[in-house]
Structure formats: C-alpha cells, structure tokens
mmCIF file of C-alpha atoms in Angstrom:
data_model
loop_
_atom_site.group_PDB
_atom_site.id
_atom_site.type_symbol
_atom_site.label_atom_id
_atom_site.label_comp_id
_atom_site.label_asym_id
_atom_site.label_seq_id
_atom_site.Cartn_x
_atom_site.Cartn_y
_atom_site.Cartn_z
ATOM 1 C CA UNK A 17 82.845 133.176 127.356
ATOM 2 C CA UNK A 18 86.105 134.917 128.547
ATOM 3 C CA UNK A 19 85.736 137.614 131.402
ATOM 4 C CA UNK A 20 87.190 140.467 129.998
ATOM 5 C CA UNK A 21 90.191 142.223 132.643
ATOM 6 C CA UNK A 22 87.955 144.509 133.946
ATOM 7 C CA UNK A 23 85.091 142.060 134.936
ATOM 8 C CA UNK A 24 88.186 140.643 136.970
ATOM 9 C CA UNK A 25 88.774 142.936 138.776
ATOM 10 C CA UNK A 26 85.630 143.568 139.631
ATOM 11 C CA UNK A 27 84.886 140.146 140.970
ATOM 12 C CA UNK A 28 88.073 140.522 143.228
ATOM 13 C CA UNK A 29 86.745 144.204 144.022
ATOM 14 C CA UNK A 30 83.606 142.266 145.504
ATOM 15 C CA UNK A 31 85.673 139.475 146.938
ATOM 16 C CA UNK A 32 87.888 141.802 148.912
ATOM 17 C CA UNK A 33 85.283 144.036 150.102
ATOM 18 C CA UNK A 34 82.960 141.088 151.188
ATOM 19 C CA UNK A 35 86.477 140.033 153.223
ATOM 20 C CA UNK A 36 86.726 143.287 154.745
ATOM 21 C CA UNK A 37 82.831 143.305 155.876
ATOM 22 C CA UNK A 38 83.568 139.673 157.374
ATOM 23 C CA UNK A 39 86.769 140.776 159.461
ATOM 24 C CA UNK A 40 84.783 144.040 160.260
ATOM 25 C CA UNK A 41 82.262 141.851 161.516
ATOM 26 C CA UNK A 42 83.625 139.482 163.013
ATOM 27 C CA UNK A 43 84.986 141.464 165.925
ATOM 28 C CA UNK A 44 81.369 143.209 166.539
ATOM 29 C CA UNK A 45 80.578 138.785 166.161
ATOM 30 C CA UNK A 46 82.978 137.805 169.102
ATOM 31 C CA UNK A 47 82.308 141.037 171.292
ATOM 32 C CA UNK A 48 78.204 139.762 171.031
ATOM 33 C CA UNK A 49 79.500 136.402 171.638
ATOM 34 C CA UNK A 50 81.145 137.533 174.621
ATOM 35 C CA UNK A 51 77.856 139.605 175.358
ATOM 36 C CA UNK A 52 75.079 137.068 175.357
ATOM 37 C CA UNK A 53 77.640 134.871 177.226
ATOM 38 C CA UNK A 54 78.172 137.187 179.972
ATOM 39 C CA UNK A 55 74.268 137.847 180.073
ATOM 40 C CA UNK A 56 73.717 134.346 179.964
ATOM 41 C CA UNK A 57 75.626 133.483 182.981
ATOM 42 C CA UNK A 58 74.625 136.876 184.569
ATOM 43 C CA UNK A 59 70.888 135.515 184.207
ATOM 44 C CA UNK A 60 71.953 131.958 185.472
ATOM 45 C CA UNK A 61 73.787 133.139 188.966
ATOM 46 C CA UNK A 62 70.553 135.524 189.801
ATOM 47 C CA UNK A 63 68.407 132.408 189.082
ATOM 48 C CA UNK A 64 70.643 130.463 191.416
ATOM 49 C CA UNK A 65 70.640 133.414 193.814
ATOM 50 C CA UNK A 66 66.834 133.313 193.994
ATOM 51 C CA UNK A 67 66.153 129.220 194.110
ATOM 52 C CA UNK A 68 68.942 129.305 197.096
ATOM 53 C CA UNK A 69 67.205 132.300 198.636
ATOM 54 C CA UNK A 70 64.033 130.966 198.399
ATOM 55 C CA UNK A 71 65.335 127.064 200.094
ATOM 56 C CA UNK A 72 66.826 129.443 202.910
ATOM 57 C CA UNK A 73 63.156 130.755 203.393
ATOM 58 C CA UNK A 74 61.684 127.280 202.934
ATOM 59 C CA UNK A 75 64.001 126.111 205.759
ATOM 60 C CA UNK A 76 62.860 128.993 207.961
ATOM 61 C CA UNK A 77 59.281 128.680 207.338
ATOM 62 C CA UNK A 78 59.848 124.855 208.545
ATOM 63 C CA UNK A 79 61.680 126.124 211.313
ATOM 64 C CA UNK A 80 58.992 128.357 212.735
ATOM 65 C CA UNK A 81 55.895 126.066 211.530
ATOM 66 C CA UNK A 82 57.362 123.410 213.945
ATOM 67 C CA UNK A 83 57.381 126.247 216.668
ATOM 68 C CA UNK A 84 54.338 127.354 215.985
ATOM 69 C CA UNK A 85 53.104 123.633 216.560
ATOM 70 C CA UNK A 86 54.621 123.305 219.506
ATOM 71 C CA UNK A 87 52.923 126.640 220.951
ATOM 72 C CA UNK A 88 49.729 125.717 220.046
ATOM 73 C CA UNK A 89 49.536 122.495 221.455
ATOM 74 C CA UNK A 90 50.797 124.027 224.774
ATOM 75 C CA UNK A 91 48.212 126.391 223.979
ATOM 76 C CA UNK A 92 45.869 123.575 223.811
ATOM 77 C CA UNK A 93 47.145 121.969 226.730
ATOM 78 C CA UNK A 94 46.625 124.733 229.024
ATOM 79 C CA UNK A 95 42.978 125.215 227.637
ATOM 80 C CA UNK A 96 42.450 121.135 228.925
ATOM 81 C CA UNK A 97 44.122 121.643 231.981
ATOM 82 C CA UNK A 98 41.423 124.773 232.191
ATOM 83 C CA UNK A 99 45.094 126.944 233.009
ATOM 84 C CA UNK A 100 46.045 130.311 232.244
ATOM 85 C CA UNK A 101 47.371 130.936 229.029
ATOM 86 C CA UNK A 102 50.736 133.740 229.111
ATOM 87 C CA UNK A 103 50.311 136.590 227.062
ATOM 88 C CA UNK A 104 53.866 135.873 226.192
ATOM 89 C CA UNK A 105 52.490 132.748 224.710
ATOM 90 C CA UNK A 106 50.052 134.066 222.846
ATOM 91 C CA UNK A 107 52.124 137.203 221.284
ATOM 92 C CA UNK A 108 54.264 134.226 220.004
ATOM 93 C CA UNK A 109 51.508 132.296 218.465
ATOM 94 C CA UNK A 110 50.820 136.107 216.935
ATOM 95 C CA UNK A 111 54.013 136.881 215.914
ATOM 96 C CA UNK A 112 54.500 133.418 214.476
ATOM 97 C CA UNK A 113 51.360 133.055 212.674
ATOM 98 C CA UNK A 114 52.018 136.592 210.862
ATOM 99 C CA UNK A 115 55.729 135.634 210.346
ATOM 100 C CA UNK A 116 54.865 132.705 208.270
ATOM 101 C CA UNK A 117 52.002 134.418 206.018
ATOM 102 C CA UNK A 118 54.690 137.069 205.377
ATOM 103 C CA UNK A 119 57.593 134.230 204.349
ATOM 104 C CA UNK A 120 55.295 132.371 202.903
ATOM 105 C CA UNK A 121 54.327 135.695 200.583
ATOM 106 C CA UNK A 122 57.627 135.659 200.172
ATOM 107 C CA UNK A 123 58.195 132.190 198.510
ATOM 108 C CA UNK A 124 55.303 132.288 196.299
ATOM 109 C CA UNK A 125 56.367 135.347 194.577
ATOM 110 C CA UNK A 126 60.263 134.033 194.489
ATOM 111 C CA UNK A 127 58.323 131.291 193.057
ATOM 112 C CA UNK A 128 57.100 133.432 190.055
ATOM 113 C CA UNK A 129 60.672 135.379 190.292
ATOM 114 C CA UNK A 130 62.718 131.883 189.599
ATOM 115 C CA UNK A 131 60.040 131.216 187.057
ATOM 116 C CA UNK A 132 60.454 134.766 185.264
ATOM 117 C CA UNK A 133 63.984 134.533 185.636
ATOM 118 C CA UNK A 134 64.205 130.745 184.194
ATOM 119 C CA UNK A 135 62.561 132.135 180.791
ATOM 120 C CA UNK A 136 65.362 134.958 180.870
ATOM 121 C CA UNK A 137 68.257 132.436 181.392
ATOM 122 C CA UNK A 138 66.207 130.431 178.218
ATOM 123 C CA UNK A 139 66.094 133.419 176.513
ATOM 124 C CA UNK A 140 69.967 134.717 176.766
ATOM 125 C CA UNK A 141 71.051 131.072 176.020
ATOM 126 C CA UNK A 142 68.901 130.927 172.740
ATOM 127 C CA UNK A 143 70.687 134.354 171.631
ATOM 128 C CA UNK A 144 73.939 132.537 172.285
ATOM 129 C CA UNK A 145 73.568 129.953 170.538
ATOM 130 C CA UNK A 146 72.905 131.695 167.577
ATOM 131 C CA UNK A 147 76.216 133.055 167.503
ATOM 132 C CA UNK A 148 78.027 130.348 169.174
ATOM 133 C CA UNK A 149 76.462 126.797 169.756
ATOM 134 C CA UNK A 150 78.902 125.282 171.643
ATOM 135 C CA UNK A 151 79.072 127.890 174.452
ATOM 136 C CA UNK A 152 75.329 127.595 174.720
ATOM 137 C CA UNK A 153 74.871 123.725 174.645
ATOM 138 C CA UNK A 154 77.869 124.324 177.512
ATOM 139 C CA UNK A 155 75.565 126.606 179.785
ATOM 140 C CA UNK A 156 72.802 124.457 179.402
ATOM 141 C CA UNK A 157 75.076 121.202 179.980
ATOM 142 C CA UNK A 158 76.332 123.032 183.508
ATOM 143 C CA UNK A 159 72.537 123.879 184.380
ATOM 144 C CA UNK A 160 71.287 120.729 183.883
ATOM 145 C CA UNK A 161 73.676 118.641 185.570
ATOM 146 C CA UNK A 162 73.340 121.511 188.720
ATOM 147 C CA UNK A 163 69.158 121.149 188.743
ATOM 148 C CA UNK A 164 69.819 117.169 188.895
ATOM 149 C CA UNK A 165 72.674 117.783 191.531
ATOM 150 C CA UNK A 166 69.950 119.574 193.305
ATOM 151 C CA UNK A 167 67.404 116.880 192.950
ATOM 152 C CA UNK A 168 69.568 114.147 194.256
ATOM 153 C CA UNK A 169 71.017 116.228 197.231
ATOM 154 C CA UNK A 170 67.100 116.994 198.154
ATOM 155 C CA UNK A 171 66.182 113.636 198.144
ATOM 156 C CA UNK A 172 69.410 112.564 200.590
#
C-alpha cells in the first residue's frame, strides 16, 4: 500500500520532533551525567576523608594505650614497692583512661559513618552508571585499586 503525501509528512513530522526531544534531552543527559559524577566523587573524597580520619584516631588511640600501659605498670610498681603513688600519676591514668573511651567513641561511630557513607558512594555510582557506564565502572576501578593500595600499605 502506498503512503499517501500527507502520511509522509507526518512520519517526518514525528521523526523531527522525536530529534528535537533527543537534542533537548540530551543536554539535561550530559548536565546529569556531569551531576551524578560530581556527586559520585563528592561522596568518594568524604569517604576517604573519614577512613583517613578515623586511621589518624586509630594511631592516637595506640599512642596513648601504650602510655597508659606504661603508667599503670609504674602504678603497679609503686604499689609492690609499698611507695607513694603522685597524684600527677594518677590524674594521667584519669585523663588517659577517659581520653581513650572518648576516641574510641569516636571510631566506632566513624565506623558506622564510613559504613553509611560507603552505601552513598554505591548509591551515586549506580545513578551514574545509568547514564554513563564507563565513568562509573572508572570510579569504581579508582576505588578499588585505592582500598587494595590500602590493604597492602597496612600490611607493610
């Protein structure tokens, strides 16, 4: 069956208009691309803000666990030795001892932070790749070869 002139037309009526919607789109398609990318990595530096934060506060609850050691067993020593212990000895065992339930507070809600924030980098990079596979399997590429970075410098 022949397509009459005007049933022409209207198929290029509904090709050109389904042209314009895609170059209407496509901007609003590369502005969400650049979006979810920038949210993506926005999500992935605070994640890497808080594991780093929370290895700084690992280091200094090592730091003063090893001094709080060392002040009890002088502690302990003087008690042998029947000696006087300092106040200034025991307001550092104090201060220590409520130092490190505070840090380690600290750590076990960074913890659930890193966690929390983990599921949002997840989360942006699945929206990504949605729109734009590549970039996504990119981020996730740079993150994992980071986390085993990580590993390997930990076990050094």
């Amino acid at each position: 069956m022949k397509k009459t002139a005007l049933q022409e037309m209207e198929v290029e009526k509904k090709q050109l208009l389904e042209e314009l919607i895609l170059e209407v789109n496509q901007p609003e398609d590369e502005q969400d691309k650049n979006v979810l990318l920038a949210t993506a990595k926005a999500e992935i530096q605070k994640t890497e803000q808080l594991i780093l934060n929370n290895e700084n506060n690992k280091n200094l609850s090592s730091k003063h666990n090893k001094k709080l050691k060392n002040d009890l067993n002088r502690k302990t020593d003087l008690e042998k030795d029947n000696r006087e212990i300092s106040t200034k000895l025991l307001d550092r065992i104090e201060n220590n001892t409520e130092f490190l339930i505070d840090l380690d507070n600290k750590i076990n809600s960074s913890i659930i932070e890193i966690d929390i924030s983990n599921t949002d980098v997840k989360n942006a990079i699945a929206a990504l790749r949605i729109i734009d596979p590549k970039k996504a399997a990119e981020l996730e590429n740079s993150i994992n070869l980071k986390s085993k970075k990580s590993k390997n410098d930990n076990n050094i």
